[in-house]
mmCIF file of C-alpha atoms in Angstrom:
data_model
loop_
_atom_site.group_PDB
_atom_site.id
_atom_site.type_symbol
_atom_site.label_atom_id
_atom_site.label_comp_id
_atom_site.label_asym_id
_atom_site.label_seq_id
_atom_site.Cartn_x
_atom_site.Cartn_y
_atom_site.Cartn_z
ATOM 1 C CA UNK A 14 5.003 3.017 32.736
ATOM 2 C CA UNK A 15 2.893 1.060 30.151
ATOM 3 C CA UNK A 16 0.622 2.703 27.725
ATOM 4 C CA UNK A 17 -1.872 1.284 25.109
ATOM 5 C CA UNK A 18 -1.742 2.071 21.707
ATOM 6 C CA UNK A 19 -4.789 1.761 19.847
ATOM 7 C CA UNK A 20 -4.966 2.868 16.567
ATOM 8 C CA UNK A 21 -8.268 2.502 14.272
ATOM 9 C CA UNK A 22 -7.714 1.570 10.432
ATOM 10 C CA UNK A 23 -9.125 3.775 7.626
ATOM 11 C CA UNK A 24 -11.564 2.042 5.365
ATOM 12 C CA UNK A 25 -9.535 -0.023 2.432
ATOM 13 C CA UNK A 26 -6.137 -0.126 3.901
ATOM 14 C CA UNK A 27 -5.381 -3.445 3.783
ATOM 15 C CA UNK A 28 -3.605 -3.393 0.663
ATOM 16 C CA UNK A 29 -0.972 -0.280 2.676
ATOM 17 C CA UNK A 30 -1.214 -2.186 5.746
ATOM 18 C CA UNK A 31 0.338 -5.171 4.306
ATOM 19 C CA UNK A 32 2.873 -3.100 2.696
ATOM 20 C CA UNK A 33 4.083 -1.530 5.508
ATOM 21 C CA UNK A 34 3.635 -4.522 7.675
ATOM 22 C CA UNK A 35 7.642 -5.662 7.666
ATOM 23 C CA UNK A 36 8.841 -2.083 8.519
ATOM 24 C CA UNK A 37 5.880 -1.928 11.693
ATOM 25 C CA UNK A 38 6.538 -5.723 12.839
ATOM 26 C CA UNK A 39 10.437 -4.443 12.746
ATOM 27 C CA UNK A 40 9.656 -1.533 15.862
ATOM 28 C CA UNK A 41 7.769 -4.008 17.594
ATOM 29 C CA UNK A 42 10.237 -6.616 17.347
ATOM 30 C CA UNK A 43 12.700 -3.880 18.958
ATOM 31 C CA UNK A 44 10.288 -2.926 21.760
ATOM 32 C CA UNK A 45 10.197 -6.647 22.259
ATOM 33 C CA UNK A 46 14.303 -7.292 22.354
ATOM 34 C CA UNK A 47 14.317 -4.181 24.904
ATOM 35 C CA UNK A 48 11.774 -5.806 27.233
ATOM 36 C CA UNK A 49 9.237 -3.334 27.021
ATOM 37 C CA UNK A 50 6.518 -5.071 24.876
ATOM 38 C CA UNK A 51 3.920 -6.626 26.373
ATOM 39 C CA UNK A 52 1.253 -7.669 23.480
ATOM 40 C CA UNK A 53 1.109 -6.330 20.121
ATOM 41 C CA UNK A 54 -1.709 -7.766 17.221
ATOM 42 C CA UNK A 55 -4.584 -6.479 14.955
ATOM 43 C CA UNK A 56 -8.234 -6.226 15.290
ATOM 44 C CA UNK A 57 -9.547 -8.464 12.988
ATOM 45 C CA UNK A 58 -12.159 -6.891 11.026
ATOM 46 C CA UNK A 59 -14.730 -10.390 11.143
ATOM 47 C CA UNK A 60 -14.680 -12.875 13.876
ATOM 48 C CA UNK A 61 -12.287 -15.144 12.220
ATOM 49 C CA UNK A 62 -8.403 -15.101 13.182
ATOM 50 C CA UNK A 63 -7.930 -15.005 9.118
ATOM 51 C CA UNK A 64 -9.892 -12.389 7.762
ATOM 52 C CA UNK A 65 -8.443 -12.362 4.136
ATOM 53 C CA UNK A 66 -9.790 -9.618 2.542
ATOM 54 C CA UNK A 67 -12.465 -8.039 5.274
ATOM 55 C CA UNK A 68 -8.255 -7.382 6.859
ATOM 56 C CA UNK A 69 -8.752 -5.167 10.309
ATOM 57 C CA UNK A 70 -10.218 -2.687 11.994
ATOM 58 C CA UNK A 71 -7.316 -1.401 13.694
ATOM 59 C CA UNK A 72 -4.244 -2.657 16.528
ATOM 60 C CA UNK A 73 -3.773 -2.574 19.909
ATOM 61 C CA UNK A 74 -0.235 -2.118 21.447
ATOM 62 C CA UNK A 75 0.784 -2.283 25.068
ATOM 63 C CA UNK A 76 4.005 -1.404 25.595
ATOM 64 C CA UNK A 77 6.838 0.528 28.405
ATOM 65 C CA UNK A 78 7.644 4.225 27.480
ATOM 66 C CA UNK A 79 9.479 6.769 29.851
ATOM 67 C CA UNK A 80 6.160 9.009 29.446
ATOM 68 C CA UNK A 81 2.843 9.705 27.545
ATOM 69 C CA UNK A 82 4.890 12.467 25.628
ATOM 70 C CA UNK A 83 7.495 9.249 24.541
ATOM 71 C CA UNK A 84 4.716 6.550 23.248
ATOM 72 C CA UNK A 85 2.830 9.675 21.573
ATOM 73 C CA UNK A 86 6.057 10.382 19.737
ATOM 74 C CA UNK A 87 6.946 6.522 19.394
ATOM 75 C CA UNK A 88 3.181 5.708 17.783
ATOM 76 C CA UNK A 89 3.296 9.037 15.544
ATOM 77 C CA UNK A 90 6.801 7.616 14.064
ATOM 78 C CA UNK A 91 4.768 4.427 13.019
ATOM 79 C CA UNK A 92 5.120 3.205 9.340
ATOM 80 C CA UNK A 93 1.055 2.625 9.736
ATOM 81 C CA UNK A 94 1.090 6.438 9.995
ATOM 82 C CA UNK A 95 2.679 7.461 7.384
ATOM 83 C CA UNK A 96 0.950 4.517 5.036
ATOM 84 C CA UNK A 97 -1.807 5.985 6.166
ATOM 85 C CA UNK A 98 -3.143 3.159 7.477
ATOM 86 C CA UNK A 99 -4.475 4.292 10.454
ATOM 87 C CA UNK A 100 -7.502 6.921 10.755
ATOM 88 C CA UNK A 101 -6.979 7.888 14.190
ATOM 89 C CA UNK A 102 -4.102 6.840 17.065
ATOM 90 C CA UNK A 103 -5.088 6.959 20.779
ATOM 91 C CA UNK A 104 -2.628 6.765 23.274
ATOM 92 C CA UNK A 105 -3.989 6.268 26.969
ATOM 93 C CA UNK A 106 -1.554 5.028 30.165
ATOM 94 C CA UNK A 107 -2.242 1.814 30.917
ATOM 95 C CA UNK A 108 -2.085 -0.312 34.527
ATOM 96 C CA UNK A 109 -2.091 -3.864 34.422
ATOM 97 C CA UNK A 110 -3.170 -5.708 37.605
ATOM 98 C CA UNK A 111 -3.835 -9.211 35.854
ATOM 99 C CA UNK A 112 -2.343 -11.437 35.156
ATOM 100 C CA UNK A 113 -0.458 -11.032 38.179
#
Protein backbone atom coordinates (compact mmCIF):
# COMPACT_ATOMS: atom_id res chain seq x y z
CA UNK A 1 0.00 0.00 0.00
CA UNK A 2 1.20 3.65 -0.43
CA UNK A 3 1.54 6.02 2.41
CA UNK A 4 2.46 9.79 2.56
CA UNK A 5 5.11 11.05 4.45
CA UNK A 6 4.90 14.48 5.47
CA UNK A 7 7.23 15.80 7.67
CA UNK A 8 7.23 19.67 8.85
CA UNK A 9 10.78 21.44 9.24
CA UNK A 10 11.82 23.10 12.53
CA UNK A 11 12.54 26.78 12.27
CA UNK A 12 16.41 27.36 10.99
CA UNK A 13 17.21 24.00 9.67
CA UNK A 14 18.32 24.69 6.52
CA UNK A 15 21.83 24.78 7.30
CA UNK A 16 21.18 20.56 8.87
CA UNK A 17 18.92 19.97 6.10
CA UNK A 18 21.50 20.55 3.56
CA UNK A 19 23.87 18.56 5.48
CA UNK A 20 22.04 15.65 5.67
CA UNK A 21 20.58 16.06 2.27
CA UNK A 22 23.09 13.32 0.39
CA UNK A 23 22.46 10.63 3.10
CA UNK A 24 18.20 11.37 2.74
CA UNK A 25 18.33 11.70 -1.26
CA UNK A 26 20.42 8.19 -0.88
CA UNK A 27 16.97 6.21 0.83
CA UNK A 28 14.94 7.78 -1.64
CA UNK A 29 17.01 6.91 -4.45
CA UNK A 30 16.65 3.17 -3.04
CA UNK A 31 12.86 3.36 -2.65
CA UNK A 32 13.07 4.57 -6.20
CA UNK A 33 15.47 1.51 -7.69
CA UNK A 34 12.88 -0.89 -5.75
CA UNK A 35 9.85 0.59 -7.52
CA UNK A 36 8.12 1.79 -4.66
CA UNK A 37 8.59 5.62 -4.91
CA UNK A 38 6.17 7.53 -6.31
CA UNK A 39 7.14 11.43 -5.68
CA UNK A 40 9.50 12.68 -3.24
CA UNK A 41 10.46 16.85 -2.94
CA UNK A 42 10.39 19.75 -0.36
CA UNK A 43 7.98 22.38 0.52
CA UNK A 44 9.46 25.37 -0.43
CA UNK A 45 9.25 27.81 2.25
CA UNK A 46 8.30 31.08 -0.44
CA UNK A 47 6.59 30.64 -3.68
CA UNK A 48 9.69 30.39 -5.67
CA UNK A 49 11.14 26.84 -6.79
CA UNK A 50 14.64 28.40 -5.36
CA UNK A 51 14.14 29.64 -2.09
CA UNK A 52 17.86 30.25 -1.09
CA UNK A 53 17.88 31.07 2.26
CA UNK A 54 13.88 31.27 3.30
CA UNK A 55 14.91 26.93 2.45
CA UNK A 56 11.48 24.82 3.36
CA UNK A 57 8.85 24.24 5.33
CA UNK A 58 8.93 20.64 5.29
CA UNK A 59 8.65 17.30 2.50
CA UNK A 60 6.20 15.25 1.28
CA UNK A 61 6.93 11.54 0.41
CA UNK A 62 4.65 9.03 -1.24
CA UNK A 63 5.92 5.90 -1.30
CA UNK A 64 4.96 1.58 -1.13
CA UNK A 65 5.50 0.02 2.40
CA UNK A 66 4.21 -3.53 3.50
CA UNK A 67 2.23 -1.54 6.38
CA UNK A 68 1.72 1.75 8.38
CA UNK A 69 3.94 0.04 11.15
CA UNK A 70 6.88 -0.30 8.05
CA UNK A 71 6.79 3.53 6.63
CA UNK A 72 6.49 4.68 10.47
CA UNK A 73 9.69 2.75 11.08
CA UNK A 74 11.16 3.65 7.50
CA UNK A 75 10.43 7.71 8.12
CA UNK A 76 11.69 7.48 11.92
CA UNK A 77 15.14 5.95 10.41
CA UNK A 78 15.37 9.25 8.30
CA UNK A 79 18.73 11.21 8.41
CA UNK A 80 16.19 14.45 8.60
CA UNK A 81 15.32 12.88 11.98
CA UNK A 82 18.14 12.52 13.50
CA UNK A 83 19.55 16.12 12.01
CA UNK A 84 16.80 17.20 13.52
CA UNK A 85 15.49 18.67 10.77
CA UNK A 86 12.14 17.86 11.03
CA UNK A 87 9.70 19.13 13.95
CA UNK A 88 7.08 16.69 13.51
CA UNK A 89 6.62 13.40 10.94
CA UNK A 90 3.06 12.33 9.94
CA UNK A 91 2.52 9.25 8.36
CA UNK A 92 -1.13 8.71 6.89
CA UNK A 93 -2.07 5.69 4.12
CA UNK A 94 -2.49 7.06 1.07
CA UNK A 95 -4.91 5.97 -2.18
CA UNK A 96 -4.20 7.35 -5.38
CA UNK A 97 -7.04 7.34 -7.95
CA UNK A 98 -5.40 10.01 -10.39
CA UNK A 99 -3.59 10.00 -12.48
CA UNK A 100 -5.00 6.89 -13.58
Amino acid sequence: MLYAIIGEDRPDSLADRLAARPAHLERLQALQDEGRLLVAGPFPAIDSPDPGPAGFSGSLIIAEFASLEAARNWADADPYVAAGVYAAVVVKPFKKVLPA
